[in-house]
Amino acid sequence: MPDTLYAHPISQGSRSCLWFLDFKGDTTTVRRIVKMEEGEHKSPEHVAKFPAGQVPGFEMEDGFCFAESAAILKHLSKGVEEVAPKDAKEEARVNEYIGKHLSEVRNITLKMVLPFVIMKDEELGRKGYKEVTPVLQRYDSVLSRQSHIACNHLTIADFLFATEVDQLDLFDPAYLEPFPHIKKYLESLQDVPGYKACIDGCKAAIAGAEGGGN
């Protein structure tokens, strides 16, 4: 069985991995869309491979399975020089961002996307926006000094960050107005292979969730 990515485009982590596969021109890895709207991610078959019952997950051709988008991106990016850190300092910055992504940036989904899209609670979503604003301010400042999140070129940190933050623009462009450097950064990614398809997948997934999956 070929390498297989288990994913769903409404999942930020899934989108980062789907985008990376397109970016590197990978035509051999199977993209297996897990029907989360039908609870497939909690099925015995899926949980047997990925005990947390989440996406994304990755199954290697020998049957070895592992999860977490950062771990999958590290695996997929091996040998891809375009996104490789150029020295130990850049590698440290990439790893530093990965740690902060899980503890800080992921709150955009947890505190905004889930309330707005899944829970249909606009008040809670607006409260979440206020809570994540200091994080966005810090990264806007970072992007005022350098072209990308970890350093001055594309790395896997950008695949994680961009797929989290671009959701705000899809909900309401006004959410990103206070952060001009993040807006400019996202615009600069438009020509990166696979990014536009990633955005389209996000739009379709959000529309499907808001419409009850229909």
mmCIF file of C-alpha atoms in Angstrom:
data_model
loop_
_atom_site.group_PDB
_atom_site.id
_atom_site.type_symbol
_atom_site.label_atom_id
_atom_site.label_comp_id
_atom_site.label_asym_id
_atom_site.label_seq_id
_atom_site.Cartn_x
_atom_site.Cartn_y
_atom_site.Cartn_z
ATOM 1 C CA MET A 1 0.000 0.000 0.000
ATOM 2 C CA PRO A 2 1.408 3.457 -0.884
ATOM 3 C CA ASP A 3 1.976 6.191 1.679
ATOM 4 C CA THR A 4 -1.408 7.650 2.652
ATOM 5 C CA LEU A 5 -2.395 10.986 4.170
ATOM 6 C CA TYR A 6 -5.695 10.877 6.054
ATOM 7 C CA ALA A 7 -7.144 14.364 6.041
ATOM 8 C CA HIS A 8 -10.137 16.673 5.777
ATOM 9 C CA PRO A 9 -9.907 20.227 4.367
ATOM 10 C CA ILE A 10 -11.796 21.783 7.281
ATOM 11 C CA SER A 11 -8.870 20.748 9.477
ATOM 12 C CA GLN A 12 -6.073 23.321 9.501
ATOM 13 C CA GLY A 13 -3.473 20.645 10.099
ATOM 14 C CA SER A 14 -4.828 18.614 7.206
ATOM 15 C CA ARG A 15 -4.681 21.601 4.869
ATOM 16 C CA SER A 16 -1.058 22.290 5.734
ATOM 17 C CA CYS A 17 -0.150 18.724 4.759
ATOM 18 C CA LEU A 18 -2.334 18.654 1.633
ATOM 19 C CA TRP A 19 -0.771 21.929 0.530
ATOM 20 C CA PHE A 20 2.734 20.579 1.101
ATOM 21 C CA LEU A 21 2.051 17.492 -1.001
ATOM 22 C CA ASP A 22 0.924 19.743 -3.856
ATOM 23 C CA PHE A 23 3.865 22.085 -3.281
ATOM 24 C CA LYS A 24 6.417 19.286 -3.664
ATOM 25 C CA GLY A 25 4.570 17.794 -6.640
ATOM 26 C CA ASP A 26 3.937 14.515 -4.833
ATOM 27 C CA THR A 27 1.803 12.304 -7.065
ATOM 28 C CA THR A 28 2.377 9.015 -5.258
ATOM 29 C CA THR A 29 1.048 9.706 -1.745
ATOM 30 C CA VAL A 30 -2.652 8.892 -1.522
ATOM 31 C CA ARG A 31 -4.886 11.693 -0.247
ATOM 32 C CA ARG A 32 -7.555 9.901 1.767
ATOM 33 C CA ILE A 33 -10.353 12.327 2.716
ATOM 34 C CA VAL A 34 -11.862 11.256 6.033
ATOM 35 C CA LYS A 35 -15.591 11.998 6.198
ATOM 36 C CA MET A 36 -15.578 13.818 9.514
ATOM 37 C CA GLU A 37 -19.128 15.044 8.981
ATOM 38 C CA GLU A 38 -20.171 11.381 9.144
ATOM 39 C CA GLY A 39 -17.984 10.628 12.156
ATOM 40 C CA GLU A 40 -15.518 8.537 10.176
ATOM 41 C CA HIS A 41 -12.603 9.912 12.219
ATOM 42 C CA LYS A 42 -14.101 8.175 15.258
ATOM 43 C CA SER A 43 -14.685 4.871 13.488
ATOM 44 C CA PRO A 44 -12.953 1.751 14.852
ATOM 45 C CA GLU A 45 -10.922 1.480 11.642
ATOM 46 C CA HIS A 46 -9.582 5.037 11.913
ATOM 47 C CA VAL A 47 -8.998 4.904 15.673
ATOM 48 C CA ALA A 48 -7.068 1.669 15.247
ATOM 49 C CA LYS A 49 -4.570 3.621 13.143
ATOM 50 C CA PHE A 50 -4.804 6.952 14.974
ATOM 51 C CA PRO A 51 -5.984 6.464 18.579
ATOM 52 C CA ALA A 52 -6.842 10.144 19.129
ATOM 53 C CA GLY A 53 -9.488 9.871 16.425
ATOM 54 C CA GLN A 54 -8.309 12.982 14.613
ATOM 55 C CA VAL A 55 -6.852 14.171 11.328
ATOM 56 C CA PRO A 56 -4.361 14.542 9.821
ATOM 57 C CA GLY A 57 -2.764 11.168 10.104
ATOM 58 C CA PHE A 58 -0.117 9.503 7.968
ATOM 59 C CA GLU A 59 0.298 5.822 7.132
ATOM 60 C CA MET A 60 3.590 4.745 5.603
ATOM 61 C CA GLU A 61 3.685 2.030 2.997
ATOM 62 C CA ASP A 62 4.753 -0.558 5.589
ATOM 63 C CA GLY A 63 1.681 0.214 7.739
ATOM 64 C CA PHE A 64 3.415 2.434 10.307
ATOM 65 C CA CYS A 65 1.024 5.208 11.369
ATOM 66 C CA PHE A 66 1.604 8.527 13.090
ATOM 67 C CA ALA A 67 -0.269 11.790 13.541
ATOM 68 C CA GLU A 68 0.181 15.541 14.157
ATOM 69 C CA SER A 69 0.644 17.960 11.258
ATOM 70 C CA ALA A 70 4.094 19.178 12.335
ATOM 71 C CA ALA A 71 5.407 15.618 12.524
ATOM 72 C CA ILE A 72 3.906 14.809 9.129
ATOM 73 C CA LEU A 73 5.376 17.956 7.566
ATOM 74 C CA LYS A 74 8.810 17.142 8.980
ATOM 75 C CA HIS A 75 8.559 13.704 7.401
ATOM 76 C CA LEU A 76 7.306 14.979 4.047
ATOM 77 C CA SER A 77 9.885 17.760 3.861
ATOM 78 C CA LYS A 78 12.927 15.516 4.095
ATOM 79 C CA GLY A 79 15.077 16.163 1.049
ATOM 80 C CA VAL A 80 13.006 19.165 -0.104
ATOM 81 C CA GLU A 81 15.718 21.809 -0.318
ATOM 82 C CA GLU A 82 13.311 24.698 -0.997
ATOM 83 C CA VAL A 83 12.007 24.569 2.582
ATOM 84 C CA ALA A 84 15.038 23.229 4.423
ATOM 85 C CA PRO A 85 16.629 25.362 7.148
ATOM 86 C CA LYS A 86 19.996 26.613 5.900
ATOM 87 C CA ASP A 87 21.797 26.289 9.237
ATOM 88 C CA ALA A 88 21.347 25.342 12.882
ATOM 89 C CA LYS A 89 19.942 28.761 13.776
ATOM 90 C CA GLU A 90 17.199 28.551 11.167
ATOM 91 C CA GLU A 91 16.391 25.010 12.268
ATOM 92 C CA ALA A 92 16.073 26.271 15.837
ATOM 93 C CA ARG A 93 13.677 29.011 14.708
ATOM 94 C CA VAL A 94 11.515 26.503 12.824
ATOM 95 C CA ASN A 95 11.338 24.221 15.858
ATOM 96 C CA GLU A 96 10.648 27.200 18.113
ATOM 97 C CA TYR A 97 7.696 28.187 15.943
ATOM 98 C CA ILE A 98 6.324 24.626 15.910
ATOM 99 C CA GLY A 99 6.194 24.678 19.697
ATOM 100 C CA LYS A 100 4.469 28.052 19.738
ATOM 101 C CA HIS A 101 2.088 26.995 16.996
ATOM 102 C CA LEU A 102 0.620 24.298 19.197
ATOM 103 C CA SER A 103 0.406 26.493 22.290
ATOM 104 C CA GLU A 104 -0.593 29.814 20.694
ATOM 105 C CA VAL A 105 -1.550 29.955 17.037
ATOM 106 C CA ARG A 106 -3.809 26.904 17.103
ATOM 107 C CA ASN A 107 -6.117 28.921 19.341
ATOM 108 C CA ILE A 108 -7.382 30.669 16.214
ATOM 109 C CA THR A 109 -9.170 27.442 15.339
ATOM 110 C CA LEU A 110 -10.060 26.491 18.891
ATOM 111 C CA LYS A 111 -11.359 29.911 19.963
ATOM 112 C CA MET A 112 -12.755 31.234 16.676
ATOM 113 C CA VAL A 113 -13.359 28.618 13.991
ATOM 114 C CA LEU A 114 -15.020 26.098 16.263
ATOM 115 C CA PRO A 115 -17.401 28.667 17.816
ATOM 116 C CA PHE A 116 -18.280 30.295 14.482
ATOM 117 C CA VAL A 117 -18.524 27.208 12.258
ATOM 118 C CA ILE A 118 -19.293 24.240 14.476
ATOM 119 C CA MET A 119 -20.978 25.700 17.567
ATOM 120 C CA LYS A 120 -22.722 28.560 15.686
ATOM 121 C CA ASP A 121 -21.934 30.873 18.598
ATOM 122 C CA GLU A 122 -20.947 34.273 17.186
ATOM 123 C CA GLU A 123 -20.549 35.900 20.584
ATOM 124 C CA LEU A 124 -18.088 33.225 21.684
ATOM 125 C CA GLY A 125 -16.244 33.562 18.370
ATOM 126 C CA ARG A 126 -15.871 37.327 18.773
ATOM 127 C CA LYS A 127 -14.607 36.793 22.306
ATOM 128 C CA GLY A 128 -12.105 34.304 20.910
ATOM 129 C CA TYR A 129 -10.887 36.890 18.406
ATOM 130 C CA LYS A 130 -10.072 39.267 21.253
ATOM 131 C CA GLU A 131 -8.150 36.498 23.002
ATOM 132 C CA VAL A 132 -5.998 35.659 19.963
ATOM 133 C CA THR A 133 -5.363 39.303 19.025
ATOM 134 C CA PRO A 134 -2.132 39.575 21.114
ATOM 135 C CA VAL A 135 -0.749 36.510 19.302
ATOM 136 C CA LEU A 136 -1.586 38.030 15.926
ATOM 137 C CA GLN A 137 0.050 41.288 16.973
ATOM 138 C CA ARG A 138 3.286 39.468 17.826
ATOM 139 C CA TYR A 139 3.429 37.679 14.492
ATOM 140 C CA ASP A 140 2.541 40.850 12.627
ATOM 141 C CA SER A 141 5.586 42.366 14.288
ATOM 142 C CA VAL A 142 7.715 39.353 13.278
ATOM 143 C CA LEU A 143 6.601 39.751 9.669
ATOM 144 C CA SER A 144 7.480 43.434 9.729
ATOM 145 C CA ARG A 145 11.124 42.355 10.124
ATOM 146 C CA GLN A 146 11.342 39.276 7.917
ATOM 147 C CA SER A 147 9.560 37.800 4.913
ATOM 148 C CA HIS A 148 8.459 34.499 6.463
ATOM 149 C CA ILE A 149 7.519 33.154 9.863
ATOM 150 C CA ALA A 150 10.717 31.405 10.963
ATOM 151 C CA CYS A 151 13.281 33.132 8.746
ATOM 152 C CA ASN A 152 13.590 34.884 5.396
ATOM 153 C CA HIS A 153 12.476 31.996 3.222
ATOM 154 C CA LEU A 154 9.709 29.408 3.083
ATOM 155 C CA THR A 155 9.843 26.593 5.666
ATOM 156 C CA ILE A 156 7.322 24.153 7.076
ATOM 157 C CA ALA A 157 6.536 26.792 9.714
ATOM 158 C CA ASP A 158 4.786 28.774 6.979
ATOM 159 C CA PHE A 159 2.619 25.826 5.975
ATOM 160 C CA LEU A 160 1.395 25.642 9.575
ATOM 161 C CA PHE A 161 0.976 29.375 10.194
ATOM 162 C CA ALA A 162 -0.628 30.394 6.905
ATOM 163 C CA THR A 163 -3.304 27.700 6.960
ATOM 164 C CA GLU A 164 -4.293 28.815 10.439
ATOM 165 C CA VAL A 165 -4.360 32.561 9.880
ATOM 166 C CA ASP A 166 -5.904 32.635 6.404
ATOM 167 C CA GLN A 167 -9.138 31.304 7.912
ATOM 168 C CA LEU A 168 -9.716 34.757 9.413
ATOM 169 C CA ASP A 169 -9.746 36.377 5.993
ATOM 170 C CA LEU A 170 -12.284 33.813 4.792
ATOM 171 C CA PHE A 171 -14.659 34.606 7.659
ATOM 172 C CA ASP A 172 -14.340 38.366 7.427
ATOM 173 C CA PRO A 173 -11.441 40.311 5.833
ATOM 174 C CA ALA A 174 -11.889 42.905 8.584
ATOM 175 C CA TYR A 175 -10.331 40.465 11.065
ATOM 176 C CA LEU A 176 -6.933 40.916 9.403
ATOM 177 C CA GLU A 177 -7.145 44.665 8.834
ATOM 178 C CA PRO A 178 -5.237 45.481 12.058
ATOM 179 C CA PHE A 179 -2.372 43.235 10.901
ATOM 180 C CA PRO A 180 -0.988 44.661 7.634
ATOM 181 C CA HIS A 181 2.181 42.596 7.642
ATOM 182 C CA ILE A 182 0.236 39.331 7.994
ATOM 183 C CA LYS A 183 -2.019 40.427 5.119
ATOM 184 C CA LYS A 184 0.999 41.218 2.927
ATOM 185 C CA TYR A 185 2.560 37.877 3.882
ATOM 186 C CA LEU A 186 -0.557 35.924 2.895
ATOM 187 C CA GLU A 187 -0.714 37.805 -0.393
ATOM 188 C CA SER A 188 2.907 36.847 -1.072
ATOM 189 C CA LEU A 189 1.983 33.172 -0.803
ATOM 190 C CA GLN A 190 -0.512 33.316 -3.654
ATOM 191 C CA ASP A 191 2.109 32.186 -6.155
ATOM 192 C CA VAL A 192 3.430 29.342 -4.000
ATOM 193 C CA PRO A 193 2.413 26.038 -5.656
ATOM 194 C CA GLY A 194 -0.650 24.476 -4.035
ATOM 195 C CA TYR A 195 -1.654 27.446 -1.899
ATOM 196 C CA LYS A 196 -4.634 28.573 -3.975
ATOM 197 C CA ALA A 197 -5.997 25.025 -4.006
ATOM 198 C CA CYS A 198 -5.543 24.976 -0.235
ATOM 199 C CA ILE A 199 -7.616 28.153 0.110
ATOM 200 C CA ASP A 200 -10.334 26.771 -2.174
ATOM 201 C CA GLY A 201 -10.486 23.603 -0.091
ATOM 202 C CA CYS A 202 -10.887 25.658 3.058
ATOM 203 C CA LYS A 203 -13.683 27.742 1.548
ATOM 204 C CA ALA A 204 -15.575 24.654 0.424
ATOM 205 C CA ALA A 205 -15.125 22.933 3.786
ATOM 206 C CA ILE A 206 -16.361 25.965 5.736
ATOM 207 C CA ALA A 207 -19.329 26.374 3.420
ATOM 208 C CA GLY A 208 -20.175 22.714 3.868
ATOM 209 C CA ALA A 209 -19.911 22.925 7.653
ATOM 210 C CA GLU A 210 -22.030 26.073 7.813
ATOM 211 C CA GLY A 211 -24.621 24.417 5.631
ATOM 212 C CA GLY A 212 -24.699 21.277 7.722
ATOM 213 C CA GLY A 213 -22.503 19.406 5.282
ATOM 214 C CA ASN A 214 -24.926 19.659 2.381
#
